[in-house]
Amino acid sequence: KAGVTQTPRYLIKTRGQQVTLSCSPISGHRSVSWYQQTPGQGLQFLFEYFSETQRNKGNFPGRFSGRQFSNSRSEMNVSTLELGDSALYLCASSLTGATNEKLFFGSGTQLSVL
Amino acid sequence: AQSVSQHNHHVILSEAASLELGCNYSYGGTVNLFWYVQYPGQHLQLLLKYFSGDPLVKGIKGFEAEFIKSKFSFNLRKPSVQWSDTAEYFCAVISNSGYSTLTFGKGTMLLVSP
């Protein structure tokens, strides 16, 4: 079956703009989580969604937001982009988000803010 | 809050050398522990995980890890590395009370020279 699909693969934006990233989980998976990966900070948890509800949120400013649709697809939005938002944004899915489930990661969206 | 510390940011080994990557976590409760690997240009993949039971867990590609509760450690080992093991390795933890909210270490970049 198809893996976790993230689009677009690459994005270049300028400071002050906003961006929307998309994630399609593995079919049947209802939990989607997002992570930011940077060389300095490594992987940091952004938020997790299940059945269109945000269940958990990491320590990021309100400029970072997300949502999940009824088909479990998820989007994350970053408004008023800053240079420091340049990162690889990873999406992961699992069946229900239980801690003993395997997470499947997408290849990520590489965001560059100029 | 839980945290994960990986001892080395970069490790360089020759083929056939033995590998041990250190990982310590900070959390007072029961946790599930993971090692993920990110090969160049590929998505994050699960190497192995520990939930309970035998503290010595075996994963894919000949990797193993030992959970030492008293030391809050979960070190990754491989007796003989190959050039194809060149990748970035991430230790991660989920508390049993959380959803798919992985806390990652900052990663160790392993370079294996042929």
Coordinates of C-alpha atoms in Angstrom, one line a residue:
Chain A
K1 CA 0.0 0.0 0.0
A2 CA 1.1 3.6 -0.6
G3 CA 3.1 5.3 2.1
V4 CA 2.7 8.7 3.7
T5 CA 2.7 11.3 0.9
Q6 CA 3.7 14.9 1.5
T7 CA 3.4 17.7 -1.0
P8 CA 5.1 19.7 -2.2
R9 CA 8.6 18.2 -1.9
Y10 CA 10.3 21.6 -2.0
L11 CA 9.1 25.1 -1.3
I12 CA 10.9 28.5 -1.4
K13 CA 9.2 31.4 0.3
T14 CA 10.2 34.8 1.4
R15 CA 9.9 36.3 4.9
G16 CA 6.4 37.4 5.8
Q17 CA 4.6 35.0 3.5
Q18 CA 2.5 32.1 4.6
V19 CA 2.7 28.5 3.5
T20 CA 0.5 25.4 3.5
L21 CA 1.9 21.9 3.5
S22 CA -0.1 18.8 2.9
C23 CA 0.1 15.2 4.2
S24 CA -1.9 12.2 3.1
P25 CA -1.5 9.3 5.6
I26 CA -1.5 5.7 4.8
S27 CA -4.9 4.4 4.0
G28 CA -6.8 3.5 7.2
H29 CA -4.5 5.6 9.4
R30 CA -6.4 8.2 11.4
S31 CA -3.6 9.7 13.4
V32 CA -1.3 12.3 11.8
S33 CA 1.5 14.1 13.5
W34 CA 3.9 16.7 12.3
Y35 CA 7.6 17.3 13.1
Q36 CA 10.1 20.0 12.2
Q37 CA 13.6 18.9 11.4
T38 CA 16.5 21.3 11.5
P39 CA 20.3 20.7 11.7
G40 CA 20.6 22.5 15.0
Q41 CA 17.5 21.3 16.9
G42 CA 16.9 17.9 15.3
L43 CA 13.3 16.7 15.2
Q44 CA 10.7 18.6 17.2
F45 CA 7.1 17.7 17.6
L46 CA 4.6 20.2 16.2
F47 CA 1.1 18.7 16.7
E48 CA -0.9 15.5 16.4
Y49 CA -4.4 15.1 15.0
F50 CA -6.9 12.3 15.2
S51 CA -10.4 12.3 13.8
E52 CA -10.1 16.0 12.9
T53 CA -9.2 17.0 16.4
Q54 CA -5.8 18.3 17.6
R55 CA -4.9 16.1 20.6
N56 CA -1.4 17.3 21.3
K57 CA 0.7 20.4 20.5
G58 CA 4.4 21.0 20.8
N59 CA 6.1 24.2 21.9
F60 CA 5.8 26.3 18.8
P61 CA 4.3 29.8 18.3
G62 CA 0.8 30.3 17.2
R63 CA 2.0 31.0 13.6
F64 CA 2.1 27.3 13.2
S65 CA -1.3 25.7 12.8
G66 CA -2.8 22.6 11.3
R67 CA -6.0 20.8 10.6
Q68 CA -7.2 17.4 9.6
F69 CA -10.0 16.6 7.2
S70 CA -12.6 13.8 7.4
N71 CA -10.5 11.6 5.1
S72 CA -7.6 11.9 7.6
R73 CA -5.5 14.1 5.3
S74 CA -3.8 16.9 7.1
E75 CA -2.4 20.3 6.4
M76 CA -0.2 22.5 8.3
N77 CA 0.1 26.2 7.9
V78 CA 2.8 28.6 8.8
S79 CA 2.0 32.3 8.7
T80 CA 4.3 35.3 8.6
L81 CA 7.3 33.2 7.7
E82 CA 10.6 33.8 9.4
L83 CA 14.1 32.8 8.3
G84 CA 14.3 30.4 11.2
D85 CA 11.3 28.5 9.8
S86 CA 13.5 27.0 7.1
A87 CA 13.4 23.3 7.8
L88 CA 12.3 19.9 6.7
Y89 CA 8.7 19.3 7.8
L90 CA 7.9 15.7 8.3
C91 CA 4.5 14.1 8.6
A92 CA 3.9 10.7 10.2
S93 CA 0.8 8.6 10.4
S94 CA -0.4 5.6 12.5
L95 CA -3.6 3.8 13.0
T96 CA -4.8 5.5 16.2
G97 CA -1.8 7.3 17.6
A98 CA -1.4 4.8 20.5
T99 CA 2.1 4.7 21.9
N100 CA 2.7 1.1 20.9
E101 CA 1.9 1.7 17.2
K102 CA 4.6 2.1 14.6
L103 CA 4.8 5.5 13.0
F104 CA 5.3 5.8 9.3
F105 CA 7.0 8.9 8.1
G106 CA 6.8 10.7 4.8
S107 CA 9.7 12.1 2.9
G108 CA 9.0 15.6 4.1
T109 CA 8.6 19.0 2.6
Q110 CA 11.8 21.1 2.5
L111 CA 10.9 24.7 3.2
S112 CA 13.4 27.4 2.5
V113 CA 12.6 30.9 3.7
L114 CA 14.6 33.7 2.0
Chain B
A1 CA 9.1 17.3 30.3
Q2 CA 10.8 14.4 28.7
S3 CA 14.1 14.9 26.9
V4 CA 16.5 12.7 25.0
S5 CA 20.3 13.1 24.8
Q6 CA 22.5 11.5 22.2
H7 CA 26.1 11.5 23.1
N8 CA 27.8 12.0 19.7
H9 CA 26.8 14.2 16.9
H10 CA 29.1 12.7 14.4
V11 CA 30.8 9.3 14.3
I12 CA 33.2 8.1 11.7
L13 CA 34.1 4.3 11.5
S14 CA 35.7 2.0 9.1
E15 CA 33.8 -1.0 7.7
A16 CA 33.8 -4.0 10.0
A17 CA 34.3 -1.8 13.1
S18 CA 31.8 -2.2 16.0
L19 CA 29.3 0.6 16.7
E20 CA 27.7 1.8 19.8
L21 CA 25.6 5.0 19.9
G22 CA 24.7 6.4 23.2
C23 CA 21.2 7.5 24.2
N24 CA 19.9 8.7 27.5
Y25 CA 16.4 9.9 28.3
S26 CA 14.9 12.0 31.0
Y27 CA 11.4 11.0 32.2
G28 CA 10.0 9.9 35.5
G29 CA 7.4 7.5 34.2
T30 CA 7.1 4.5 31.9
V31 CA 8.3 5.1 28.4
N32 CA 8.5 3.4 25.0
L33 CA 11.9 3.7 23.3
F34 CA 12.8 3.8 19.7
W35 CA 15.7 4.1 17.3
Y36 CA 15.0 5.5 13.9
V37 CA 17.4 5.8 10.9
Q38 CA 17.4 8.3 8.1
Y39 CA 19.5 7.2 5.1
P40 CA 20.6 9.9 2.7
G41 CA 17.7 11.1 0.7
Q42 CA 15.2 8.7 2.4
H43 CA 12.5 9.0 4.9
L44 CA 12.8 8.1 8.6
Q45 CA 12.5 4.4 9.2
L46 CA 12.1 2.5 12.4
L47 CA 15.2 0.4 13.4
L48 CA 13.9 -1.1 16.6
K49 CA 11.7 -0.4 19.6
Y50 CA 11.4 -1.3 23.2
F51 CA 8.1 -1.4 25.0
S52 CA 8.5 -4.0 27.7
G53 CA 10.0 -7.4 28.4
D54 CA 13.6 -8.4 27.4
P55 CA 15.7 -5.3 27.7
L56 CA 17.9 -6.4 24.8
V57 CA 15.9 -5.8 21.6
K58 CA 17.0 -6.7 18.1
G59 CA 16.0 -4.7 15.0
I60 CA 16.6 -4.7 11.3
K61 CA 19.9 -4.9 9.6
G62 CA 21.7 -6.5 12.5
F63 CA 21.2 -3.6 14.9
E64 CA 20.3 -4.2 18.6
A65 CA 19.8 -2.0 21.6
E66 CA 19.8 -2.5 25.3
F67 CA 17.5 -0.7 27.7
I68 CA 19.1 -0.1 31.1
K69 CA 16.4 1.3 33.3
S70 CA 18.7 2.3 36.1
K71 CA 20.8 4.4 33.8
F72 CA 17.9 5.7 31.7
S73 CA 19.8 4.6 28.7
F74 CA 19.0 2.9 25.4
N75 CA 22.2 2.4 23.5
L76 CA 22.3 1.2 19.9
R77 CA 24.9 -1.4 18.9
K78 CA 26.0 -3.3 15.8
P79 CA 29.0 -5.7 15.9
S80 CA 30.3 -4.9 12.4
V81 CA 29.2 -1.9 10.4
Q82 CA 28.9 -1.7 6.6
W83 CA 29.3 1.2 4.3
S84 CA 25.5 1.1 3.7
D85 CA 25.0 1.9 7.4
T86 CA 26.0 5.5 6.6
A87 CA 23.0 7.5 7.9
E88 CA 21.7 9.6 10.6
Y89 CA 20.4 7.8 13.7
F90 CA 17.8 9.2 16.1
C91 CA 16.9 7.9 19.5
A92 CA 13.3 8.7 20.5
V93 CA 10.9 8.2 23.4
I94 CA 7.2 8.3 23.9
S95 CA 5.6 8.4 27.4
N96 CA 3.0 5.7 27.9
S97 CA 0.5 8.5 28.7
G98 CA 1.0 10.3 25.4
Y99 CA -0.2 9.8 21.9
S100 CA 2.1 9.8 18.9
T101 CA 4.3 12.4 20.4
L102 CA 7.9 11.3 19.9
T103 CA 10.6 13.2 21.7
F104 CA 13.7 12.8 19.6
G105 CA 17.4 13.2 20.3
K106 CA 19.3 15.5 18.0
G107 CA 20.7 12.7 16.0
T108 CA 24.0 11.1 15.4
M109 CA 25.4 11.2 11.9
L110 CA 27.3 8.0 11.2
L111 CA 29.8 7.9 8.3
V112 CA 31.3 4.5 7.5
S113 CA 34.3 4.5 5.2
P114 CA 34.9 1.5 2.9

